[in-house]
Short mmCIF file of N, CA and C in Angstrom, two decimals:
data_model
loop_
_atom_site.label_atom_id
_atom_site.label_comp_id
_atom_site.label_asym_id
_atom_site.label_seq_id
_atom_site.Cartn_x
_atom_site.Cartn_y
_atom_site.Cartn_z
N UNK A 17 -76.51 223.86 64.55
CA UNK A 17 -77.53 223.29 63.45
C UNK A 17 -76.50 224.04 62.10
N UNK A 18 -77.04 223.39 60.91
CA UNK A 18 -76.37 224.80 60.23
C UNK A 18 -78.44 223.65 59.11
N UNK A 19 -78.29 224.48 58.48
CA UNK A 19 -79.30 224.68 57.41
C UNK A 19 -79.51 223.13 56.48
N UNK A 20 -77.86 223.02 56.60
CA UNK A 20 -78.24 221.09 55.34
C UNK A 20 -78.43 220.05 56.60
N UNK A 21 -77.42 220.32 57.53
CA UNK A 21 -78.52 219.52 58.68
C UNK A 21 -79.84 219.74 59.69
N UNK A 22 -80.38 220.64 59.46
CA UNK A 22 -81.82 220.93 59.50
C UNK A 22 -82.43 220.35 58.59
N UNK A 23 -82.56 220.76 57.78
CA UNK A 23 -83.16 219.95 56.16
C UNK A 23 -82.82 218.53 55.93
N UNK A 24 -81.89 218.03 56.40
CA UNK A 24 -81.68 216.34 56.76
C UNK A 24 -82.35 215.74 57.32
N UNK A 25 -82.18 216.12 58.56
CA UNK A 25 -83.10 216.10 59.90
C UNK A 25 -84.42 216.60 59.81
N UNK A 26 -85.54 217.13 58.59
CA UNK A 26 -86.56 217.76 59.01
C UNK A 26 -87.70 216.15 57.08
N UNK A 27 -86.50 216.31 57.08
CA UNK A 27 -86.58 216.04 55.70
C UNK A 27 -86.63 213.56 55.85
N UNK A 28 -85.65 213.09 56.92
CA UNK A 28 -85.37 211.98 57.48
C UNK A 28 -87.19 211.88 58.79
N UNK A 29 -88.11 212.95 59.33
CA UNK A 29 -88.54 212.96 60.11
C UNK A 29 -89.60 212.29 59.37
N UNK A 30 -89.46 213.40 58.53
CA UNK A 30 -91.76 214.04 56.95
C UNK A 30 -91.80 212.55 56.30
N UNK A 31 -89.85 210.86 56.08
CA UNK A 31 -90.22 209.96 55.55
C UNK A 31 -90.21 208.38 56.73
N UNK A 32 -89.34 208.80 57.85
CA UNK A 32 -89.96 208.13 58.68
C UNK A 32 -91.61 208.12 59.85
N UNK A 33 -92.30 209.55 58.80
CA UNK A 33 -93.44 209.38 59.51
C UNK A 33 -94.95 208.32 59.27
N UNK A 34 -94.59 207.83 57.83
CA UNK A 34 -94.74 206.66 56.83
C UNK A 34 -95.79 206.55 57.42
N UNK A 35 -96.85 205.54 56.91
CA UNK A 35 -98.14 205.28 57.10
C UNK A 35 -99.16 205.86 55.81
N UNK A 36 -100.69 205.59 56.51
CA UNK A 36 -101.56 205.98 55.12
C UNK A 36 -102.36 207.62 55.37
N UNK A 37 -102.45 208.21 54.63
CA UNK A 37 -103.11 209.06 55.07
C UNK A 37 -104.61 209.30 56.70
N UNK A 38 -105.65 207.93 56.63
CA UNK A 38 -105.99 207.81 57.16
C UNK A 38 -105.56 207.55 58.07
N UNK A 39 -104.49 206.86 58.81
CA UNK A 39 -103.73 206.30 59.51
C UNK A 39 -102.84 208.12 60.74
N UNK A 40 -102.59 208.09 59.52
CA UNK A 40 -102.17 210.32 59.99
C UNK A 40 -103.41 210.68 61.07
N UNK A 41 -104.66 210.88 59.87
CA UNK A 41 -105.79 211.18 60.82
C UNK A 41 -106.12 211.39 61.59
N UNK A 42 -105.84 209.21 62.08
CA UNK A 42 -106.86 209.31 62.62
C UNK A 42 -107.58 208.56 63.01
N UNK A 43 -108.31 208.53 61.53
CA UNK A 43 -109.71 207.73 62.21
C UNK A 43 -109.58 206.58 60.79
N UNK A 44 -107.87 205.28 60.80
CA UNK A 44 -108.23 203.94 60.44
C UNK A 44 -108.93 203.52 61.33
N UNK A 45 -109.06 202.21 61.28
CA UNK A 45 -109.81 201.17 62.13
C UNK A 45 -108.81 200.22 62.72
N UNK A 46 -109.13 198.99 63.20
CA UNK A 46 -108.74 198.86 64.22
C UNK A 46 -107.05 198.06 64.10
N UNK A 47 -106.50 197.95 62.40
CA UNK A 47 -105.71 197.02 62.29
C UNK A 47 -104.67 197.68 62.22
N UNK A 48 -105.43 199.34 61.50
CA UNK A 48 -103.40 200.07 61.60
C UNK A 48 -103.10 200.09 62.85
N UNK A 49 -101.55 200.62 62.41
CA UNK A 49 -100.54 199.81 62.79
C UNK A 49 -99.54 201.35 63.85
N UNK A 50 -99.05 201.15 64.31
CA UNK A 50 -98.46 202.47 65.30
C UNK A 50 -97.21 203.50 63.85
N UNK A 51 -96.96 204.44 63.73
CA UNK A 51 -95.99 204.72 62.91
C UNK A 51 -94.40 204.59 63.72
N UNK A 52 -93.97 204.60 62.96
CA UNK A 52 -92.48 203.93 63.43
C UNK A 52 -91.71 204.50 64.55
N UNK A 53 -91.48 205.05 65.05
CA UNK A 53 -90.62 205.46 66.08
C UNK A 53 -89.56 206.03 65.54
N UNK A 54 -88.98 207.75 65.40
CA UNK A 54 -88.45 208.77 64.79
C UNK A 54 -86.61 207.95 65.48
N UNK A 55 -85.33 207.96 64.02
CA UNK A 55 -84.98 207.92 64.80
C UNK A 55 -84.01 207.71 65.94
N UNK A 56 -83.04 208.01 66.49
CA UNK A 56 -82.20 208.72 67.44
C UNK A 56 -81.51 209.64 67.14
N UNK A 57 -81.41 210.81 67.99
CA UNK A 57 -80.74 212.17 67.46
C UNK A 57 -82.59 212.65 67.52
N UNK A 58 -83.57 212.36 66.88
CA UNK A 58 -83.91 212.47 66.31
C UNK A 58 -85.60 212.56 66.60
N UNK A 59 -85.65 211.98 68.84
CA UNK A 59 -87.02 212.38 68.81
C UNK A 59 -87.23 213.27 69.98
N UNK A 60 -86.38 214.25 69.78
CA UNK A 60 -87.95 215.31 71.02
C UNK A 60 -88.53 216.75 69.95
N UNK A 61 -90.29 216.07 70.06
CA UNK A 61 -91.41 216.87 69.92
C UNK A 61 -91.13 218.78 70.23
N UNK A 62 -91.92 218.79 69.43
CA UNK A 62 -91.64 220.57 69.98
C UNK A 62 -92.99 220.81 69.34
N UNK A 63 -93.95 221.96 69.63
CA UNK A 63 -94.59 222.40 69.49
C UNK A 63 -94.83 224.36 70.02
N UNK A 64 -94.74 224.97 68.64
CA UNK A 64 -95.30 226.62 68.62
C UNK A 64 -97.07 226.98 68.50
N UNK A 65 -97.14 227.39 69.83
CA UNK A 65 -98.68 228.23 69.66
C UNK A 65 -98.57 229.88 69.71
N UNK A 66 -99.43 230.57 69.24
CA UNK A 66 -100.64 230.70 68.51
C UNK A 66 -99.34 229.79 67.13
N UNK A 67 -100.25 228.82 66.21
CA UNK A 67 -99.56 228.66 64.98
C UNK A 67 -101.39 228.15 64.42
N UNK A 68 -101.60 229.24 63.05
CA UNK A 68 -100.81 229.98 61.63
C UNK A 68 -100.70 231.11 63.38
N UNK A 69 -99.10 231.93 63.12
CA UNK A 69 -98.78 233.39 63.99
C UNK A 69 -99.89 234.55 63.00
N UNK A 70 -99.91 235.47 63.49
CA UNK A 70 -101.01 236.56 62.56
C UNK A 70 -100.83 238.05 62.86
N UNK A 71 -99.39 238.33 63.42
CA UNK A 71 -98.79 239.74 63.54
C UNK A 71 -97.43 239.56 63.15
N UNK A 72 -96.79 240.11 63.05
CA UNK A 72 -94.78 240.54 63.77
C UNK A 72 -95.14 241.17 64.68
N UNK A 73 -94.02 240.49 65.34
CA UNK A 73 -94.29 240.87 66.97
C UNK A 73 -94.88 239.46 67.47
N UNK A 74 -95.83 239.49 67.59
CA UNK A 74 -96.53 238.35 67.82
C UNK A 74 -95.53 237.51 68.71
N UNK A 75 -95.89 237.57 70.32
CA UNK A 75 -95.03 236.21 71.20
C UNK A 75 -95.91 234.51 70.62
N UNK A 76 -94.52 233.91 69.88
CA UNK A 76 -95.09 232.58 70.33
C UNK A 76 -94.48 232.07 71.36
N UNK A 77 -94.82 230.51 71.84
CA UNK A 77 -94.51 229.84 72.99
C UNK A 77 -94.70 228.50 72.51
N UNK A 78 -92.36 227.92 72.71
CA UNK A 78 -92.20 226.17 72.56
C UNK A 78 -92.64 225.15 72.84
N UNK A 79 -93.70 224.50 72.60
CA UNK A 79 -93.36 223.82 73.58
C UNK A 79 -92.98 221.55 73.35
N UNK A 80 -92.72 221.31 74.26
CA UNK A 80 -92.49 219.28 74.12
C UNK A 80 -92.19 219.00 75.68
N UNK A 81 -90.90 217.89 74.65
CA UNK A 81 -90.30 217.72 75.01
C UNK A 81 -88.69 216.44 74.57
N UNK A 82 -87.67 215.83 75.07
CA UNK A 82 -86.56 215.83 75.08
C UNK A 82 -86.40 215.20 73.81
N UNK A 83 -87.47 213.11 74.84
CA UNK A 83 -87.46 212.61 73.22
C UNK A 83 -86.13 211.62 73.95
N UNK A 84 -85.61 212.08 75.96
CA UNK A 84 -83.81 211.09 76.43
C UNK A 84 -83.00 212.21 75.81
N UNK A 85 -83.23 213.54 75.34
CA UNK A 85 -81.95 214.09 75.56
C UNK A 85 -81.93 215.08 76.94
N UNK A 86 -80.71 215.28 77.10
CA UNK A 86 -80.65 216.12 78.02
C UNK A 86 -81.51 217.09 79.11
N UNK A 87 -82.18 218.34 77.71
CA UNK A 87 -82.22 218.96 78.14
C UNK A 87 -82.70 220.29 76.96
N UNK A 88 -83.72 221.62 76.85
CA UNK A 88 -83.62 222.09 76.51
C UNK A 88 -82.14 222.71 76.10
N UNK A 89 -81.44 222.96 74.65
CA UNK A 89 -80.21 223.72 74.65
C UNK A 89 -80.54 225.07 73.63
N UNK A 90 -81.57 224.25 72.27
CA UNK A 90 -81.62 225.73 71.71
C UNK A 90 -82.94 225.32 71.11
N UNK A 91 -83.48 227.57 70.47
CA UNK A 91 -84.83 227.10 70.12
C UNK A 91 -84.43 227.77 68.68
N UNK A 92 -83.88 226.93 67.91
CA UNK A 92 -84.17 228.49 65.90
C UNK A 92 -84.99 227.63 65.15
N UNK A 93 -85.31 228.98 64.15
CA UNK A 93 -86.01 228.97 63.14
C UNK A 93 -85.53 229.66 62.31
N UNK A 94 -86.06 228.85 61.52
CA UNK A 94 -85.65 229.29 59.82
C UNK A 94 -84.26 228.63 59.10
N UNK A 95 -84.20 228.68 58.27
CA UNK A 95 -82.77 228.76 56.90
C UNK A 95 -82.08 228.99 57.18
N UNK A 96 -82.48 231.37 57.76
CA UNK A 96 -81.37 231.65 57.26
C UNK A 96 -80.61 232.75 58.15
N UNK A 97 -79.85 232.57 59.80
CA UNK A 97 -79.62 233.20 60.42
C UNK A 97 -78.84 234.19 61.19
N UNK A 98 -78.69 234.83 59.64
CA UNK A 98 -78.97 236.61 59.50
C UNK A 98 -80.32 237.32 59.02
N UNK A 99 -80.97 236.67 58.53
CA UNK A 99 -82.68 236.79 59.04
C UNK A 99 -83.43 235.93 59.74
N UNK A 100 -82.83 235.79 61.37
CA UNK A 100 -84.75 234.57 61.46
C UNK A 100 -85.54 235.00 61.65
N UNK A 101 -86.35 234.12 61.60
CA UNK A 101 -88.21 234.06 62.21
C UNK A 101 -88.27 234.03 63.32
N UNK A 102 -87.63 233.23 63.83
CA UNK A 102 -88.24 233.87 65.99
C UNK A 102 -87.03 234.96 66.30
N UNK A 103 -86.98 235.73 67.11
CA UNK A 103 -86.40 236.75 67.55
C UNK A 103 -86.54 236.38 69.15
N UNK A 104 -85.45 236.70 70.24
CA UNK A 104 -85.91 237.02 71.47
C UNK A 104 -85.91 235.43 72.03
N UNK A 105 -85.08 234.56 71.62
CA UNK A 105 -85.95 233.06 72.09
C UNK A 105 -84.83 232.97 73.86
N UNK A 106 -86.36 232.74 74.23
CA UNK A 106 -85.92 233.31 76.04
C UNK A 106 -86.45 231.39 76.47
N UNK A 107 -85.29 230.60 76.92
CA UNK A 107 -86.62 229.45 77.59
C UNK A 107 -85.69 229.89 78.58
N UNK A 108 -87.54 229.15 79.31
CA UNK A 108 -88.70 229.60 80.61
C UNK A 108 -88.14 227.94 81.33
N UNK A 109 -88.56 227.19 81.19
CA UNK A 109 -87.59 225.98 81.43
C UNK A 109 -86.99 224.43 80.03
N UNK A 110 -86.15 224.54 80.80
CA UNK A 110 -86.06 222.99 80.18
C UNK A 110 -85.70 222.05 80.61
N UNK A 111 -86.47 221.78 81.71
CA UNK A 111 -86.73 220.02 81.51
C UNK A 111 -86.60 218.79 80.42
N UNK A 112 -86.00 217.97 80.63
CA UNK A 112 -86.77 217.13 79.12
C UNK A 112 -87.88 216.57 79.53
N UNK A 113 -88.30 216.47 80.51
CA UNK A 113 -90.27 216.16 80.90
C UNK A 113 -90.56 216.59 79.72
N UNK A 114 -90.75 217.83 80.14
CA UNK A 114 -91.41 219.52 79.29
C UNK A 114 -91.27 220.42 79.52
N UNK A 115 -89.89 221.24 78.04
CA UNK A 115 -89.85 222.60 78.15
C UNK A 115 -90.60 223.17 77.94
N UNK A 116 -90.86 224.59 78.32
CA UNK A 116 -91.21 225.74 77.56
C UNK A 116 -89.59 227.20 77.08
N UNK A 117 -90.47 227.84 75.70
CA UNK A 117 -89.95 228.76 75.71
C UNK A 117 -90.44 229.98 74.93
N UNK A 118 -89.87 230.41 75.17
CA UNK A 118 -91.32 231.55 74.54
C UNK A 118 -90.06 233.09 73.35
N UNK A 119 -89.91 233.01 72.25
CA UNK A 119 -89.77 234.07 70.75
C UNK A 119 -91.03 234.40 70.15
N UNK A 120 -90.70 236.45 70.19
CA UNK A 120 -91.16 236.65 69.28
C UNK A 120 -91.26 237.07 67.69
N UNK A 121 -92.26 237.40 66.93
CA UNK A 121 -92.02 236.85 65.38
C UNK A 121 -91.28 238.22 65.20
N UNK A 122 -89.97 238.23 64.45
CA UNK A 122 -89.47 239.06 64.01
C UNK A 122 -90.50 240.35 62.82
N UNK A 123 -89.66 240.81 63.47
CA UNK A 123 -90.80 242.51 61.91
C UNK A 123 -90.97 242.45 61.20
N UNK A 124 -90.19 241.34 60.07
CA UNK A 124 -89.85 241.97 58.64
C UNK A 124 -90.34 240.13 58.11
N UNK A 125 -90.78 239.24 58.62
CA UNK A 125 -91.12 237.78 57.85
C UNK A 125 -92.67 237.95 57.51
N UNK A 126 -92.48 237.10 56.84
CA UNK A 126 -94.00 238.04 55.84
C UNK A 126 -94.76 236.55 55.35
N UNK A 127 -95.16 236.07 54.41
CA UNK A 127 -97.27 235.11 54.75
C UNK A 127 -95.84 234.33 54.12
N UNK A 128 -96.08 232.66 54.58
CA UNK A 128 -94.88 231.88 54.59
C UNK A 128 -95.47 230.33 55.15
N UNK A 129 -94.22 229.57 55.22
CA UNK A 129 -94.34 228.51 56.31
C UNK A 129 -92.77 228.04 56.62
N UNK A 130 -92.28 228.37 57.84
CA UNK A 130 -91.25 228.13 57.81
C UNK A 130 -89.93 226.10 58.99
N UNK A 131 -89.43 226.09 58.90
CA UNK A 131 -89.52 225.27 60.17
C UNK A 131 -88.63 226.74 61.50
N UNK A 132 -88.92 225.41 62.84
CA UNK A 132 -88.44 225.72 64.00
C UNK A 132 -88.59 225.05 64.22
N UNK A 133 -86.91 224.49 65.24
CA UNK A 133 -85.51 222.89 65.24
C UNK A 133 -85.45 223.07 67.11
N UNK A 134 -85.66 222.57 67.83
CA UNK A 134 -85.07 221.94 68.74
C UNK A 134 -84.38 220.75 68.69
N UNK A 135 -82.83 221.85 70.21
CA UNK A 135 -81.44 220.87 70.59
C UNK A 135 -81.71 220.43 71.75
N UNK A 136 -81.74 219.42 71.73
CA UNK A 136 -81.72 218.59 73.39
C UNK A 136 -80.27 218.10 74.27
N UNK A 137 -80.02 218.69 73.16
CA UNK A 137 -78.64 217.90 74.09
C UNK A 137 -78.89 216.33 73.24
N UNK A 138 -78.41 215.71 72.66
CA UNK A 138 -78.46 214.35 72.28
C UNK A 138 -79.45 214.36 71.28
N UNK A 139 -81.05 215.24 71.01
CA UNK A 139 -81.46 215.17 70.64
C UNK A 139 -82.22 216.59 69.66
N UNK A 140 -82.79 216.22 68.45
CA UNK A 140 -83.47 217.47 68.44
C UNK A 140 -84.77 216.92 68.27
N UNK A 141 -85.72 218.20 67.56
CA UNK A 141 -87.07 218.04 67.07
C UNK A 141 -87.39 219.40 65.63
N UNK A 142 -88.46 219.44 65.73
CA UNK A 142 -88.33 219.89 64.22
C UNK A 142 -90.31 220.15 64.17
N UNK A 143 -90.27 221.35 63.90
CA UNK A 143 -91.74 221.55 63.05
C UNK A 143 -91.77 222.71 62.52
N UNK A 144 -93.06 223.16 62.25
CA UNK A 144 -93.62 224.27 60.94
C UNK A 144 -94.18 225.22 61.15
N UNK A 145 -94.04 226.62 61.10
CA UNK A 145 -94.70 227.98 61.80
C UNK A 145 -95.31 228.44 60.69
N UNK A 146 -96.69 228.74 60.70
CA UNK A 146 -97.04 228.85 60.16
C UNK A 146 -97.40 230.81 60.20
N UNK A 147 -97.06 231.41 59.15
CA UNK A 147 -97.11 232.87 59.31
C UNK A 147 -98.03 233.15 58.34
N UNK A 148 -99.50 233.91 59.02
CA UNK A 148 -100.02 234.78 57.93
C UNK A 148 -100.05 236.69 58.32
N UNK A 149 -99.78 236.93 58.00
CA UNK A 149 -99.28 238.44 58.71
C UNK A 149 -99.47 239.68 57.59
#
């Protein structure tokens, strides 16, 4: 997945999230409608824990589901392949209904926010990883 494709995916997911701040926060009344389903190709769900991270070299766990994709194929973090945010990415369980991967925070990462992408063979997902190191 290239950086441009990743940014396009991020923009598409943010645009499709829609809804009011109250609805997204879960405080909307009974008249609230459900958020629209993400577009085909962007239906994987991904979470990183702990998030935010607090020290370089910290191990993180990447979990989620593939939203109809074939299973977890890859985890990419950051937009610069020469200086990835996560290193030593290991796919522990590639089950499309519930995947698990482990990785360590890069030794030179600083404070900030960066994307974590998953490729599920037909579906992709993205979340943000916050670093306070």
